[in-house]
C-alpha positions as a LaTeX table, in Angstrom:
\begin{tabular}{lrrr}
\hline
Residue & $x$ (\AA) & $y$ (\AA) & $z$ (\AA) \\
\hline
Arg1 & $-7.11$ & $-12.36$ & $-25.94$ \\
Val2 & $-5.32$ & $-15.73$ & $-24.94$ \\
Glu3 & $-3.50$ & $-17.27$ & $-28.13$ \\
Ile4 & $-1.13$ & $-19.36$ & $-26.31$ \\
Leu5 & $-1.16$ & $-21.50$ & $-22.84$ \\
Leu6 & 2.23 & $-22.39$ & $-21.78$ \\
Gly7 & 3.26 & $-24.19$ & $-18.44$ \\
Asp8 & 3.89 & $-27.19$ & $-16.58$ \\
Phe9 & 0.45 & $-26.77$ & $-15.07$ \\
Asp10 & 1.40 & $-28.15$ & $-11.89$ \\
Ser11 & $-0.30$ & $-25.33$ & $-9.89$ \\
Leu12 & $-3.38$ & $-24.97$ & $-12.79$ \\
Glu13 & $-5.69$ & $-27.74$ & $-13.95$ \\
Val14 & $-6.09$ & $-27.43$ & $-17.71$ \\
Lys15 & $-9.62$ & $-27.82$ & $-18.68$ \\
Asp16 & $-12.09$ & $-26.07$ & $-20.81$ \\
Ile17 & $-9.77$ & $-24.31$ & $-22.77$ \\
Pro18 & $-11.46$ & $-22.81$ & $-26.28$ \\
Lys19 & $-9.86$ & $-25.03$ & $-29.15$ \\
Ser20 & $-8.44$ & $-21.58$ & $-30.67$ \\
Val21 & $-5.81$ & $-21.55$ & $-27.46$ \\
Glu22 & $-2.81$ & $-23.47$ & $-28.55$ \\
Val23 & $-1.68$ & $-25.20$ & $-25.37$ \\
Leu24 & 2.36 & $-26.18$ & $-24.88$ \\
Thr25 & 2.68 & $-28.66$ & $-21.80$ \\
Val26 & 6.34 & $-28.30$ & $-20.59$ \\
Pro27 & 7.74 & $-30.70$ & $-18.04$ \\
Ala28 & 7.60 & $-29.89$ & $-14.02$ \\
Glu29 & 11.45 & $-30.37$ & $-14.02$ \\
Lys30 & 13.40 & $-27.85$ & $-16.22$ \\
Asp31 & 15.86 & $-25.34$ & $-16.36$ \\
Phe32 & 13.93 & $-22.51$ & $-16.76$ \\
Thr33 & 10.47 & $-21.41$ & $-15.51$ \\
Asp34 & 7.46 & $-21.09$ & $-16.99$ \\
Thr35 & 7.44 & $-17.50$ & $-17.12$ \\
Gln36 & 10.88 & $-17.35$ & $-18.64$ \\
Leu37 & 9.77 & $-19.85$ & $-21.50$ \\
Ala38 & 6.63 & $-18.03$ & $-22.07$ \\
Val39 & 8.53 & $-14.65$ & $-22.88$ \\
Gln40 & 10.99 & $-16.31$ & $-24.81$ \\
Thr41 & 7.80 & $-18.08$ & $-27.02$ \\
Ala42 & 6.25 & $-14.48$ & $-27.22$ \\
Ile43 & 9.48 & $-12.94$ & $-28.61$ \\
Asp44 & 9.96 & $-16.08$ & $-31.00$ \\
Lys45 & 6.64 & $-15.34$ & $-32.39$ \\
Gly46 & 7.99 & $-11.77$ & $-32.69$ \\
Ala47 & 6.62 & $-9.70$ & $-29.56$ \\
Gln48 & 8.30 & $-6.42$ & $-29.07$ \\
Asp49 & 5.68 & $-5.40$ & $-26.15$ \\
Ile50 & 5.45 & $-7.68$ & $-23.52$ \\
Cys51 & 3.12 & $-7.47$ & $-20.07$ \\
Ile52 & 3.77 & $-10.07$ & $-17.61$ \\
Ile53 & 0.43 & $-10.37$ & $-15.46$ \\
Gly54 & 0.96 & $-11.94$ & $-11.81$ \\
Gly55 & 4.58 & $-13.00$ & $-11.45$ \\
Leu56 & 4.78 & $-10.82$ & $-8.31$ \\
Asp57 & 3.11 & $-12.57$ & $-5.97$ \\
Gly58 & 3.92 & $-15.56$ & $-3.88$ \\
Arg59 & 7.22 & $-16.68$ & $-4.01$ \\
Leu60 & 9.92 & $-14.52$ & $-3.80$ \\
Asp61 & 12.35 & $-16.34$ & $-5.85$ \\
His62 & 10.12 & $-16.24$ & $-8.48$ \\
Thr63 & 9.41 & $-12.27$ & $-8.47$ \\
Leu64 & 12.90 & $-11.60$ & $-8.24$ \\
Ser65 & 13.61 & $-13.95$ & $-11.53$ \\
Asn66 & 10.79 & $-12.11$ & $-13.03$ \\
Met67 & 12.33 & $-8.65$ & $-12.28$ \\
Ala68 & 15.55 & $-10.20$ & $-14.05$ \\
Leu69 & 13.54 & $-10.69$ & $-17.11$ \\
Leu70 & 12.71 & $-7.03$ & $-17.29$ \\
Arg71 & 16.63 & $-6.37$ & $-17.43$ \\
Asp72 & 17.12 & $-9.27$ & $-20.14$ \\
Leu73 & 14.09 & $-8.07$ & $-22.41$ \\
Ala74 & 15.61 & $-4.53$ & $-22.23$ \\
Asp75 & 18.80 & $-6.05$ & $-23.42$ \\
Lys76 & 16.68 & $-7.44$ & $-26.64$ \\
Asn77 & 14.88 & $-4.42$ & $-27.21$ \\
Val78 & 11.71 & $-5.59$ & $-26.06$ \\
Tyr79 & 9.49 & $-3.07$ & $-23.91$ \\
Ala80 & 8.26 & $-5.27$ & $-21.09$ \\
Thr81 & 6.16 & $-4.57$ & $-17.47$ \\
Ile82 & 5.16 & $-6.60$ & $-14.81$ \\
Thr83 & 2.12 & $-6.17$ & $-13.03$ \\
Asn84 & $-0.29$ & $-7.58$ & $-10.26$ \\
Gly85 & $-2.59$ & $-4.57$ & $-10.20$ \\
Tyr86 & $-0.90$ & $-3.45$ & $-7.16$ \\
Asn87 & 2.40 & $-2.75$ & $-8.57$ \\
Arg88 & 3.66 & $-2.22$ & $-12.09$ \\
Ile89 & 7.50 & $-2.83$ & $-12.74$ \\
Arg90 & 9.54 & $-1.76$ & $-15.65$ \\
Tyr91 & 13.14 & $-1.18$ & $-16.29$ \\
Ile92 & 15.45 & 1.40 & $-18.18$ \\
Arg93 & 18.87 & 1.57 & $-19.02$ \\
Ser94 & 21.04 & 4.77 & $-19.69$ \\
Thr95 & 17.67 & 6.76 & $-21.06$ \\
Ser96 & 14.87 & 8.38 & $-20.22$ \\
Thr97 & 11.17 & 7.56 & $-19.83$ \\
Leu98 & 8.13 & 9.24 & $-19.20$ \\
Ile99 & 5.45 & 7.69 & $-16.49$ \\
Ala100 & 1.55 & 8.82 & $-16.80$ \\
Arg101 & $-0.22$ & 9.40 & $-13.42$ \\
Ser102 & $-2.43$ & 6.47 & $-13.14$ \\
Gly103 & $-4.02$ & 4.42 & $-10.35$ \\
Phe104 & $-0.84$ & 3.94 & $-8.48$ \\
Asp105 & 0.14 & 6.01 & $-5.37$ \\
Tyr106 & 3.80 & 5.58 & $-5.35$ \\
Leu107 & 6.77 & 5.68 & $-7.57$ \\
Ser108 & 10.15 & 4.07 & $-6.54$ \\
Leu109 & 13.36 & 3.32 & $-8.71$ \\
Leu110 & 16.01 & 0.61 & $-7.52$ \\
Ala111 & 19.41 & 0.59 & $-8.65$ \\
Asp112 & 19.99 & $-2.54$ & $-10.54$ \\
Gly113 & 23.67 & $-2.39$ & $-9.84$ \\
Glu114 & 26.63 & $-0.89$ & $-7.54$ \\
Lys115 & 25.93 & 2.33 & $-8.79$ \\
Val116 & 23.80 & 3.88 & $-10.82$ \\
Lys117 & 24.56 & 7.14 & $-12.33$ \\
Gly118 & 23.13 & 10.62 & $-13.28$ \\
Val119 & 19.28 & 9.65 & $-12.14$ \\
Ser120 & 17.06 & 12.15 & $-12.31$ \\
Ile121 & 13.24 & 12.62 & $-11.54$ \\
Glu122 & 10.86 & 15.45 & $-12.46$ \\
Gly123 & 7.23 & 15.91 & $-11.83$ \\
Cys124 & 7.26 & 14.13 & $-8.53$ \\
Lys125 & 6.72 & 15.32 & $-4.98$ \\
Tyr126 & 10.43 & 14.53 & $-4.30$ \\
Pro127 & 12.58 & 15.64 & $-7.27$ \\
Leu128 & 16.12 & 14.31 & $-8.25$ \\
Lys129 & 18.57 & 15.74 & $-10.20$ \\
Asn130 & 21.97 & 13.84 & $-11.72$ \\
Ala131 & 21.73 & 11.73 & $-8.63$ \\
Thr132 & 23.64 & 8.47 & $-7.42$ \\
Leu133 & 21.87 & 5.31 & $-6.75$ \\
Thr134 & 23.60 & 2.40 & $-5.14$ \\
Asn135 & 22.08 & $-1.21$ & $-4.28$ \\
Lys136 & 23.38 & $-1.03$ & $-0.91$ \\
Tyr137 & 21.29 & 2.65 & $-0.28$ \\
Gln138 & 17.93 & 2.71 & $-2.16$ \\
Tyr139 & 16.19 & 6.78 & $-1.56$ \\
Ala140 & 14.35 & 6.68 & $-4.34$ \\
Val141 & 11.46 & 5.22 & $-2.58$ \\
Ser142 & 8.02 & 6.08 & $-1.88$ \\
Asn143 & 7.74 & 9.08 & $-4.21$ \\
Glu144 & 4.38 & 10.60 & $-5.66$ \\
Ile145 & 3.65 & 11.96 & $-8.83$ \\
Glu146 & 2.28 & 15.27 & $-8.89$ \\
Gly147 & 1.46 & 16.44 & $-12.37$ \\
Asn148 & 0.14 & 14.20 & $-15.39$ \\
Cys149 & 3.37 & 12.35 & $-15.36$ \\
Ala150 & 6.68 & 12.03 & $-14.32$ \\
Leu151 & 9.98 & 11.63 & $-16.19$ \\
Ile152 & 12.80 & 9.83 & $-15.19$ \\
Ser153 & 16.19 & 9.53 & $-16.55$ \\
Val154 & 19.25 & 7.60 & $-16.07$ \\
Arg155 & 22.69 & 8.47 & $-17.65$ \\
Lys156 & 24.82 & 5.12 & $-16.76$ \\
Gly157 & 23.14 & 1.98 & $-15.32$ \\
Gly158 & 19.87 & 0.39 & $-15.00$ \\
Leu159 & 16.92 & 1.07 & $-12.59$ \\
Phe160 & 13.62 & $-0.81$ & $-11.85$ \\
Ile161 & 11.11 & 1.71 & $-11.96$ \\
Ile162 & 8.46 & 0.50 & $-9.66$ \\
Glu163 & 4.54 & 1.84 & $-9.08$ \\
Ser164 & 2.95 & 0.88 & $-6.11$ \\
Lys165 & $-0.52$ & 1.26 & $-4.06$ \\
Asn166 & $-1.43$ & 0.17 & $-0.98$ \\
Thr167 & $-3.48$ & $-2.91$ & $-0.93$ \\
\hline
\end{tabular}
């Protein structure tokens, strides 16, 4: 349920908002995006798990900024995802995570840094073991989960984990 509606509302007309929803209007000209401000507001209110719905369509600069938010949230020990229904992105650094098989067709890993070391993928059509990914050559793209889940591990560095399906 929506508790807070935050933004400059330059692309959305605010009307017929239930009285139980707090509306926070910010200036259109500001140093942070509406999404950055919404995420900070959620953290200030104690959120430890954030799902950004949308944020991947339209302008590429906003999409990349939103992906960088995932890195920042990982630094703050906040679990976060971004989804638009056709893609879901999360971020991990120097850890392992299970990715459950879901309605997404593909699983891709993108290096966040010049070299990401010790990357392993288990439970997918194209496994990796202790690989090094670079941000210049991304070869862990369009994999497929074969069983109920995949195990993604990274020893040193950060990865964007992208699940996607055809539109």
